[in-house]
Amino acid sequence: MVLAGCQDSSNGTPTSAGAPSTSVGAGTSAQMSPAKDAAPWDPCSLSSDALRATGLDPDSKRTGAAGVEFDGWKVCRWRAQAGWYSLGILSGTPSLKDVRERKDFNDFKSVTIGNRPALQFGQAGDPERLGCTVAVEVPGGTVAFDALGRYSEPRQEEPCTVALRHATDLAKYLP
């Protein structure tokens, strides 16, 4: 999927350590540059209170992608309190440009989460449109909010509405 790099947060609360610097080169716009050797932000560090407030079940936490950890990525997934979907939050180094260039993603829509550029998209291999992802730009990469409906449960909302809501609710915890 997608993700972001940055400093760790403390119990799901935002920290200012490792703040990025901004540089402007000739003929370029301002660009964020991450602190050297910054590890991806860990979505698993979100507090139980933050997760409950956005409608997720903190006790359902699963780490990794399908239980597998990947170097350079931090991934956590929770089941929604509503029961019909789950939300994965992935943090890594791809930029929004990198995400947009992937052929396995489609239906791109530029959005803003808080004051950050973001990109909403679907999976090309998801004809039933069970899922939707919102990737938010952070220093050093992106954090993706991946809402995925369950086949066995009737859809109560559009997955993109769900992903946007969670990204907005949790944006204050991003690096």
mmCIF file of C-alpha atoms in Angstrom:
data_model
loop_
_atom_site.group_PDB
_atom_site.id
_atom_site.type_symbol
_atom_site.label_atom_id
_atom_site.label_comp_id
_atom_site.label_asym_id
_atom_site.label_seq_id
_atom_site.Cartn_x
_atom_site.Cartn_y
_atom_site.Cartn_z
ATOM 1 C CA MET A 1 0.000 0.000 0.000
ATOM 2 C CA VAL A 2 1.417 3.353 1.097
ATOM 3 C CA LEU A 3 2.972 4.935 4.148
ATOM 4 C CA ALA A 4 4.974 7.529 6.013
ATOM 5 C CA GLY A 5 8.234 8.030 7.768
ATOM 6 C CA CYS A 6 8.848 10.050 10.878
ATOM 7 C CA GLN A 7 9.460 9.992 14.582
ATOM 8 C CA ASP A 8 7.599 7.838 17.038
ATOM 9 C CA SER A 9 4.711 9.267 18.955
ATOM 10 C CA SER A 10 4.116 8.629 22.606
ATOM 11 C CA ASN A 11 1.000 6.597 23.414
ATOM 12 C CA GLY A 12 -0.750 7.905 20.323
ATOM 13 C CA THR A 13 -0.180 11.535 21.192
ATOM 14 C CA PRO A 14 1.572 13.848 18.782
ATOM 15 C CA THR A 15 5.160 14.860 19.422
ATOM 16 C CA SER A 16 7.279 17.572 17.873
ATOM 17 C CA ALA A 17 10.635 15.790 18.043
ATOM 18 C CA GLY A 18 12.248 15.225 14.682
ATOM 19 C CA ALA A 19 10.254 17.933 12.950
ATOM 20 C CA PRO A 20 11.119 18.214 9.262
ATOM 21 C CA SER A 21 12.964 21.106 7.735
ATOM 22 C CA THR A 22 11.724 22.984 4.705
ATOM 23 C CA SER A 23 14.024 23.827 1.820
ATOM 24 C CA VAL A 24 13.452 25.693 -1.412
ATOM 25 C CA GLY A 25 15.643 25.169 -4.450
ATOM 26 C CA ALA A 26 15.861 27.283 -7.584
ATOM 27 C CA GLY A 27 12.786 26.659 -9.704
ATOM 28 C CA THR A 28 11.168 24.387 -7.104
ATOM 29 C CA SER A 29 8.489 24.807 -4.527
ATOM 30 C CA ALA A 30 8.992 24.252 -0.803
ATOM 31 C CA GLN A 31 9.692 20.595 -0.072
ATOM 32 C CA MET A 32 9.612 18.670 3.180
ATOM 33 C CA SER A 33 12.784 16.796 4.022
ATOM 34 C CA PRO A 34 12.695 14.239 6.835
ATOM 35 C CA ALA A 35 15.188 14.077 9.668
ATOM 36 C CA LYS A 36 18.076 11.743 8.840
ATOM 37 C CA ASP A 37 17.522 8.081 9.697
ATOM 38 C CA ALA A 38 13.894 8.675 10.712
ATOM 39 C CA ALA A 39 11.893 5.471 11.182
ATOM 40 C CA PRO A 40 8.322 5.297 9.920
ATOM 41 C CA TRP A 41 5.722 6.530 12.381
ATOM 42 C CA ASP A 42 4.143 3.589 14.173
ATOM 43 C CA PRO A 43 0.336 3.533 13.825
ATOM 44 C CA CYS A 44 0.243 0.763 16.445
ATOM 45 C CA SER A 45 1.179 3.445 18.987
ATOM 46 C CA LEU A 46 -2.256 5.071 18.734
ATOM 47 C CA SER A 47 -3.943 5.100 22.144
ATOM 48 C CA SER A 48 -6.999 2.988 22.912
ATOM 49 C CA ASP A 49 -8.913 6.219 23.582
ATOM 50 C CA ALA A 50 -8.040 7.624 20.125
ATOM 51 C CA LEU A 51 -9.077 4.357 18.467
ATOM 52 C CA ARG A 52 -12.375 4.132 20.355
ATOM 53 C CA ALA A 53 -13.150 7.800 19.599
ATOM 54 C CA THR A 54 -12.916 7.110 15.862
ATOM 55 C CA GLY A 55 -15.010 3.926 16.073
ATOM 56 C CA LEU A 56 -12.352 1.197 16.126
ATOM 57 C CA ASP A 57 -11.983 -1.707 18.552
ATOM 58 C CA PRO A 58 -8.516 -1.399 20.156
ATOM 59 C CA ASP A 59 -8.630 -5.047 21.315
ATOM 60 C CA SER A 60 -8.822 -6.255 17.698
ATOM 61 C CA LYS A 61 -5.365 -4.909 16.750
ATOM 62 C CA ARG A 62 -3.331 -6.935 14.243
ATOM 63 C CA THR A 63 0.178 -5.920 13.197
ATOM 64 C CA GLY A 64 1.896 -6.309 9.847
ATOM 65 C CA ALA A 65 0.321 -6.965 6.471
ATOM 66 C CA ALA A 66 -1.582 -10.254 6.800
ATOM 67 C CA GLY A 67 0.526 -10.928 9.882
ATOM 68 C CA VAL A 68 3.834 -10.345 8.070
ATOM 69 C CA GLU A 69 6.200 -7.518 9.019
ATOM 70 C CA PHE A 70 8.004 -5.713 6.180
ATOM 71 C CA ASP A 71 11.228 -3.743 6.551
ATOM 72 C CA GLY A 72 10.632 -0.003 6.323
ATOM 73 C CA TRP A 73 6.919 -0.280 7.049
ATOM 74 C CA LYS A 74 4.752 -0.032 10.141
ATOM 75 C CA VAL A 75 1.286 -1.542 9.743
ATOM 76 C CA CYS A 76 -1.654 -2.031 12.113
ATOM 77 C CA ARG A 77 -5.260 -3.032 11.413
ATOM 78 C CA TRP A 78 -8.335 -2.852 13.656
ATOM 79 C CA ARG A 79 -11.903 -4.054 13.302
ATOM 80 C CA ALA A 80 -14.506 -1.305 13.404
ATOM 81 C CA GLN A 81 -16.964 -1.200 16.296
ATOM 82 C CA ALA A 82 -19.680 -1.275 13.604
ATOM 83 C CA GLY A 83 -18.384 -4.732 12.596
ATOM 84 C CA TRP A 84 -18.777 -4.494 8.809
ATOM 85 C CA TYR A 85 -15.254 -3.247 7.989
ATOM 86 C CA SER A 86 -11.701 -3.002 9.266
ATOM 87 C CA LEU A 87 -9.209 -0.153 9.057
ATOM 88 C CA GLY A 88 -5.535 -0.635 8.343
ATOM 89 C CA ILE A 89 -3.073 2.181 8.901
ATOM 90 C CA LEU A 90 0.199 1.802 7.017
ATOM 91 C CA SER A 91 3.245 4.023 7.402
ATOM 92 C CA GLY A 92 6.183 4.059 4.984
ATOM 93 C CA THR A 93 8.330 6.058 2.595
ATOM 94 C CA PRO A 94 6.425 6.236 -0.719
ATOM 95 C CA SER A 95 5.448 9.756 -1.741
ATOM 96 C CA LEU A 96 1.984 10.679 -3.000
ATOM 97 C CA LYS A 97 3.548 10.830 -6.476
ATOM 98 C CA ASP A 98 4.818 7.248 -6.047
ATOM 99 C CA VAL A 99 1.346 6.127 -5.016
ATOM 100 C CA ARG A 100 -0.315 7.827 -8.002
ATOM 101 C CA GLU A 101 2.107 6.075 -10.396
ATOM 102 C CA ARG A 102 1.176 2.560 -9.208
ATOM 103 C CA LYS A 103 -0.796 0.609 -11.820
ATOM 104 C CA ASP A 104 -2.554 -1.522 -9.185
ATOM 105 C CA PHE A 105 -4.321 1.569 -7.782
ATOM 106 C CA ASN A 106 -7.098 3.523 -9.522
ATOM 107 C CA ASP A 107 -9.824 6.148 -9.132
ATOM 108 C CA PHE A 108 -7.411 8.752 -7.749
ATOM 109 C CA LYS A 109 -8.833 11.869 -6.148
ATOM 110 C CA SER A 110 -6.743 14.632 -4.562
ATOM 111 C CA VAL A 111 -8.046 15.567 -1.104
ATOM 112 C CA THR A 112 -6.820 17.473 1.930
ATOM 113 C CA ILE A 113 -6.681 16.006 5.429
ATOM 114 C CA GLY A 114 -6.224 18.781 7.965
ATOM 115 C CA ASN A 115 -3.755 21.006 6.164
ATOM 116 C CA ARG A 116 -1.943 18.112 4.464
ATOM 117 C CA PRO A 117 -2.093 16.969 0.852
ATOM 118 C CA ALA A 118 -3.674 13.543 0.522
ATOM 119 C CA LEU A 119 -4.803 11.123 -2.149
ATOM 120 C CA GLN A 120 -7.900 8.918 -2.132
ATOM 121 C CA PHE A 121 -7.815 5.788 -4.304
ATOM 122 C CA GLY A 122 -9.033 2.264 -4.820
ATOM 123 C CA GLN A 123 -7.464 -1.048 -5.761
ATOM 124 C CA ALA A 124 -7.610 -1.998 -9.449
ATOM 125 C CA GLY A 125 -8.296 -5.609 -8.405
ATOM 126 C CA ASP A 126 -11.350 -4.696 -6.292
ATOM 127 C CA PRO A 127 -14.317 -4.682 -8.719
ATOM 128 C CA GLU A 128 -16.816 -4.862 -5.822
ATOM 129 C CA ARG A 129 -15.256 -1.693 -4.361
ATOM 130 C CA LEU A 130 -15.033 -3.194 -0.880
ATOM 131 C CA GLY A 131 -12.077 -0.996 -0.010
ATOM 132 C CA CYS A 132 -10.731 2.519 -0.282
ATOM 133 C CA THR A 133 -7.495 4.119 0.858
ATOM 134 C CA VAL A 134 -6.573 7.674 1.792
ATOM 135 C CA ALA A 135 -2.816 8.350 1.780
ATOM 136 C CA VAL A 136 -1.752 11.455 3.717
ATOM 137 C CA GLU A 137 1.565 13.182 3.096
ATOM 138 C CA VAL A 138 3.837 13.300 6.135
ATOM 139 C CA PRO A 139 7.544 14.097 6.471
ATOM 140 C CA GLY A 140 9.462 11.295 4.746
ATOM 141 C CA GLY A 141 6.514 9.574 3.065
ATOM 142 C CA THR A 142 2.854 8.841 3.628
ATOM 143 C CA VAL A 143 0.430 7.327 6.105
ATOM 144 C CA ALA A 144 -2.383 5.381 4.465
ATOM 145 C CA PHE A 145 -5.804 4.758 5.965
ATOM 146 C CA ASP A 146 -7.157 1.617 4.306
ATOM 147 C CA ALA A 147 -10.856 0.883 4.909
ATOM 148 C CA LEU A 148 -11.895 -2.625 3.856
ATOM 149 C CA GLY A 149 -15.449 -3.947 3.996
ATOM 150 C CA ARG A 150 -16.191 -7.560 4.839
ATOM 151 C CA TYR A 151 -17.833 -9.797 2.224
ATOM 152 C CA SER A 152 -20.048 -11.352 4.891
ATOM 153 C CA GLU A 153 -21.493 -8.042 6.125
ATOM 154 C CA PRO A 154 -23.739 -5.543 4.318
ATOM 155 C CA ARG A 155 -22.034 -2.259 3.539
ATOM 156 C CA GLN A 156 -23.333 0.574 5.723
ATOM 157 C CA GLU A 157 -21.305 3.365 4.089
ATOM 158 C CA GLU A 158 -19.033 3.863 1.128
ATOM 159 C CA PRO A 159 -15.477 2.719 2.029
ATOM 160 C CA CYS A 160 -14.021 6.045 0.842
ATOM 161 C CA THR A 161 -16.291 7.928 3.250
ATOM 162 C CA VAL A 162 -15.034 5.658 6.041
ATOM 163 C CA ALA A 163 -11.341 6.063 5.105
ATOM 164 C CA LEU A 164 -11.703 9.862 4.886
ATOM 165 C CA ARG A 165 -13.444 10.033 8.272
ATOM 166 C CA HIS A 166 -10.747 7.995 10.037
ATOM 167 C CA ALA A 167 -7.931 9.936 8.349
ATOM 168 C CA THR A 168 -9.545 13.197 9.492
ATOM 169 C CA ASP A 169 -10.188 11.930 13.029
ATOM 170 C CA LEU A 170 -6.634 10.650 13.471
ATOM 171 C CA ALA A 171 -4.718 13.351 11.563
ATOM 172 C CA LYS A 172 -3.756 15.119 14.798
ATOM 173 C CA TYR A 173 -1.648 12.083 15.763
ATOM 174 C CA LEU A 174 0.388 12.004 12.551
ATOM 175 C CA PRO A 175 4.011 13.140 12.550
#
